[in-house]
CSV table of C-alpha atoms in Angstrom, one decimal:
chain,number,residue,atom,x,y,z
A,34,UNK,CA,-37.5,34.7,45.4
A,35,UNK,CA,-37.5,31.0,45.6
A,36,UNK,CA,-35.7,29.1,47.8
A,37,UNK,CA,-33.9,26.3,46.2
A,38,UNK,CA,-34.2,22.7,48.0
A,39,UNK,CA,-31.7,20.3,48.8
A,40,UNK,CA,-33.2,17.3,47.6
A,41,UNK,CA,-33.7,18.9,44.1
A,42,UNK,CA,-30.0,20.0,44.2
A,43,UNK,CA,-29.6,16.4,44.4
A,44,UNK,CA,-31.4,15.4,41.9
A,45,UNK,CA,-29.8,17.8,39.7
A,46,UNK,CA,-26.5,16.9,40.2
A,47,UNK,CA,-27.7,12.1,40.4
A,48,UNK,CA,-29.3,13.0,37.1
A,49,UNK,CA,-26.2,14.7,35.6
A,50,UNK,CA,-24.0,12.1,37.2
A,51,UNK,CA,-25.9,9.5,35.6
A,52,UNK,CA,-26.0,11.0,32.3
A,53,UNK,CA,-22.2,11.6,32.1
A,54,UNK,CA,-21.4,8.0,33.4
A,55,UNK,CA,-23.8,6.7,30.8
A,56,UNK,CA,-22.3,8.9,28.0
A,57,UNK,CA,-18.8,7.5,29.4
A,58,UNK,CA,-19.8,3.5,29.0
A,59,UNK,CA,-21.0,4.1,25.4
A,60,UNK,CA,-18.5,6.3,24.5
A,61,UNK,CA,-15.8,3.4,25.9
A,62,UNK,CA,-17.9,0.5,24.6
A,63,UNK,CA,-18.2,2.2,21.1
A,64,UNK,CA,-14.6,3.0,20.7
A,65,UNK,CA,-13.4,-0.4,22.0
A,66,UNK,CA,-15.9,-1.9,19.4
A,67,UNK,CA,-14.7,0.4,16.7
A,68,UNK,CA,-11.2,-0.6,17.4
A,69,UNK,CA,-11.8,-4.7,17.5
A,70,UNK,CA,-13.6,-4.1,14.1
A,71,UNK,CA,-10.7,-2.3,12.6
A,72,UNK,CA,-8.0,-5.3,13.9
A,73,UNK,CA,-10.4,-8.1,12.4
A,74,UNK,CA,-10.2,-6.6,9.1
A,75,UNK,CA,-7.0,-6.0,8.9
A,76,UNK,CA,-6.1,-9.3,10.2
A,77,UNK,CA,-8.7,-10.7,7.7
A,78,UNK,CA,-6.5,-8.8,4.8
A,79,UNK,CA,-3.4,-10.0,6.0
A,80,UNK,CA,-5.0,-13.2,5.8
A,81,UNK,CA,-6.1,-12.7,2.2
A,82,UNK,CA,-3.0,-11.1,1.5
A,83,UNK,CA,-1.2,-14.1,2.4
A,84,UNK,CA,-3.7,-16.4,0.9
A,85,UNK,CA,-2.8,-14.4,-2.6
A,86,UNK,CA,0.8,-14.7,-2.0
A,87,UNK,CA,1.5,-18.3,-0.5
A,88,UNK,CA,0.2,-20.0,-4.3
A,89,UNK,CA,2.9,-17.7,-6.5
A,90,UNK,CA,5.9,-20.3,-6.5
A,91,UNK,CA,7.4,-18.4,-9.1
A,92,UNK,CA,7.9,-15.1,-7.0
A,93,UNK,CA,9.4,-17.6,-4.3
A,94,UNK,CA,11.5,-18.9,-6.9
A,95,UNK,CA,12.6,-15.8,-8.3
A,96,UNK,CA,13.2,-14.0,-4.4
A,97,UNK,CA,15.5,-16.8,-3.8
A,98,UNK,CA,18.3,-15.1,-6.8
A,99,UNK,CA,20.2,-12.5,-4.5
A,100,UNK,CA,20.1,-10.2,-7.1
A,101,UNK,CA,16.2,-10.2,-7.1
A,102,UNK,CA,15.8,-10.0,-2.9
A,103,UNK,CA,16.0,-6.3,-2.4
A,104,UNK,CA,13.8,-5.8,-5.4
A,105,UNK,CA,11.0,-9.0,-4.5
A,106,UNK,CA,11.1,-7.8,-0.8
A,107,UNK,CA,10.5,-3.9,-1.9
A,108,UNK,CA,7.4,-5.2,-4.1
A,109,UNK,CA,6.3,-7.0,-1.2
A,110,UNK,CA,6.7,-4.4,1.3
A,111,UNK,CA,4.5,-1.8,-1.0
A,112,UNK,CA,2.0,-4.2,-1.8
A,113,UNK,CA,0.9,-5.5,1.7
A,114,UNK,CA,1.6,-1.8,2.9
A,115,UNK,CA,-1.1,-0.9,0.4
A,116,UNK,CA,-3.5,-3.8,1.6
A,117,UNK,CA,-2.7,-3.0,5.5
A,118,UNK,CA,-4.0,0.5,4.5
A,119,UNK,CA,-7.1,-1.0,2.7
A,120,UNK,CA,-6.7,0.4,-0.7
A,121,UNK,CA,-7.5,-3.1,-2.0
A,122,UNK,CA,-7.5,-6.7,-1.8
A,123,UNK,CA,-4.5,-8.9,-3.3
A,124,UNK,CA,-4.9,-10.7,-6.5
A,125,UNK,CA,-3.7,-13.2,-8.4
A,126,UNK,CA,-2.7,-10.6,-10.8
A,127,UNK,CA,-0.5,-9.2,-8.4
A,128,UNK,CA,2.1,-11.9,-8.7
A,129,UNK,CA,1.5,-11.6,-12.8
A,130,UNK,CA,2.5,-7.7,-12.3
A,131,UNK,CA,5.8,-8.4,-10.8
A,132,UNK,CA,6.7,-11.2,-12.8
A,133,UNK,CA,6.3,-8.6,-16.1
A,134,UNK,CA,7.7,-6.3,-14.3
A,135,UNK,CA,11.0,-8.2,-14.0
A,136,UNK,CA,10.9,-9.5,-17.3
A,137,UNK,CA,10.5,-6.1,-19.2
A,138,UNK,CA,13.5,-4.4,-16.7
A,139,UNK,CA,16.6,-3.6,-18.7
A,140,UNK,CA,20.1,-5.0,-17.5
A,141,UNK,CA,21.3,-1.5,-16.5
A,142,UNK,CA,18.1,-0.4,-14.5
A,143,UNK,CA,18.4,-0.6,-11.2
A,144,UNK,CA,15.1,-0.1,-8.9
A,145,UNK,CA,15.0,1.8,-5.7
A,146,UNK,CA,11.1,1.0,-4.9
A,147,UNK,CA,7.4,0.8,-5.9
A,148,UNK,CA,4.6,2.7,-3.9
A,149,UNK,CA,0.7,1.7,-4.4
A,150,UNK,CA,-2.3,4.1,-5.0
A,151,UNK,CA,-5.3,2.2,-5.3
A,152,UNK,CA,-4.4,-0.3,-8.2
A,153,UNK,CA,-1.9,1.8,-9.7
A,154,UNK,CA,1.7,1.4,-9.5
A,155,UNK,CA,4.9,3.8,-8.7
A,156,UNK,CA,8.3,2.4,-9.5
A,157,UNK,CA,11.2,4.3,-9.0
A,158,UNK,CA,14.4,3.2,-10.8
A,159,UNK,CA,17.9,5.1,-12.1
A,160,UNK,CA,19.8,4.6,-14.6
A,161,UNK,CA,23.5,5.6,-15.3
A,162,UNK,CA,21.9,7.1,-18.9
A,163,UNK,CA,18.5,7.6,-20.4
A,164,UNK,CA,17.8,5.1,-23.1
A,165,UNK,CA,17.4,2.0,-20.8
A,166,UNK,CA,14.2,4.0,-18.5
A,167,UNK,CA,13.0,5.0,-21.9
A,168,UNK,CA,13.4,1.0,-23.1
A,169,UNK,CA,11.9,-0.1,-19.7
A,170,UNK,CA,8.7,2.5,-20.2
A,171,UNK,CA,8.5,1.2,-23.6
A,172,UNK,CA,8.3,-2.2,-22.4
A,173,UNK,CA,6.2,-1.5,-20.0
A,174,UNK,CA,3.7,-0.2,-22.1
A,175,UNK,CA,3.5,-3.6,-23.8
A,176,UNK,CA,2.2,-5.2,-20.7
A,177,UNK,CA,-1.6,-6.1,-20.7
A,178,UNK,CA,-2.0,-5.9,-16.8
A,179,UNK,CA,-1.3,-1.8,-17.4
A,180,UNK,CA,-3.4,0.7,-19.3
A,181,UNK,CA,-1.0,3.2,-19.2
A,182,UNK,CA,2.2,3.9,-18.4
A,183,UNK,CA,4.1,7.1,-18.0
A,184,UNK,CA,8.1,8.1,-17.2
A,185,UNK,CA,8.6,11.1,-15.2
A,186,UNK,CA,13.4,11.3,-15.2
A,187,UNK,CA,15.9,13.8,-14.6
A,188,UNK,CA,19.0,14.0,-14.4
A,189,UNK,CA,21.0,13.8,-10.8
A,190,UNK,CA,24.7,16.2,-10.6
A,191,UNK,CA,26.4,12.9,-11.0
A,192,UNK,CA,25.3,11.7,-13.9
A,193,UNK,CA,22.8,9.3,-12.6
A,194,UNK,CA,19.5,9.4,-14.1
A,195,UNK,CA,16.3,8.8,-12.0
A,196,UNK,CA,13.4,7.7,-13.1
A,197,UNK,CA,9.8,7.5,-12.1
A,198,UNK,CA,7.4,4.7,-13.7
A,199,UNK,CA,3.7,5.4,-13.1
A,200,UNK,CA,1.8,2.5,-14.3
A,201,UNK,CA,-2.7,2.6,-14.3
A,202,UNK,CA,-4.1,-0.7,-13.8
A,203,UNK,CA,-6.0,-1.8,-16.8
């Protein structure tokens, strides 16, 4: 049997110091690399983002109308929620989007939100009957900026109809 020295314990365990310490730095310097990437472009979207946005007087214009707020801010909300989560970069188009969209809305629709998947678009609206959602998808469907456009509604116990737009990007 050989008898194990104490020097080469010593190595052992320098060596596997070493190697854990330097796994540890580039593990650390890797992740804290990976992190500052990931804030520099999302603060490079926001920058676009805002870029996109600051050039569309109309959609100031039209978020000033109290009326229009909740609707203008929920647009706004979706849309730089979408570009925070990188699903895309803003356009001008964007600003062309919600302007149709508030010009092909019937008086009685009222909508509760819009959601973003890629460069499709989810509103949700409700109705206190059918025939307006079934106007608003027709109108809808008239819009160049959309290649398709499809309503998903039911009915709620109170009456209220609820509706679900789901427009495809052309």
């Amino acid at each position: 049997m050989q008898r194990i020295r104490k020097d080469s314990i010593l190595q052992a365990v320098g060596a596997s110091a070493c190697a854990l310490g330097l796994t540890l730095a580039i593990y650390l310097s890797g992740t804290g690399l990976g992190g500052a990437l990931l804030r520099l472009q999302k603060n490079y979207r926001i920058d676009r983002f805002n870029q996109a946005i600051a050039g569309q007087d109309a959609v100031i214009r039209l978020a000033a109308g109290e009326e229009l707020h909740t609707v203008t801010t929920q647009y706004l909300t979706a849309l730089m929620d979408a570009v925070i989560r990188f699903e895309f970069f803003p356009r001008k188009e964007d600003a062309e989007i919600f302007l149709a969209i508030l010009s092909s809305l019937p008086v009685k629709v009222t909508i509760d939100g819009f959601e973003f998947s890629g460069r499709n678009l989810v509103i949700h609206c409700q109705c206190s009957y059918e025939p307006p959602l079934n106007q608003f998808l027709k109108n809808l469907e008239d819009v160049p900026l959309f290649q398709d456009v499809s309503l998903e509604s039911y009915q709620k116990k109170d009456g209220v109809y609820i509706g679900t737009l789901t427009c495809i990007a052309a």
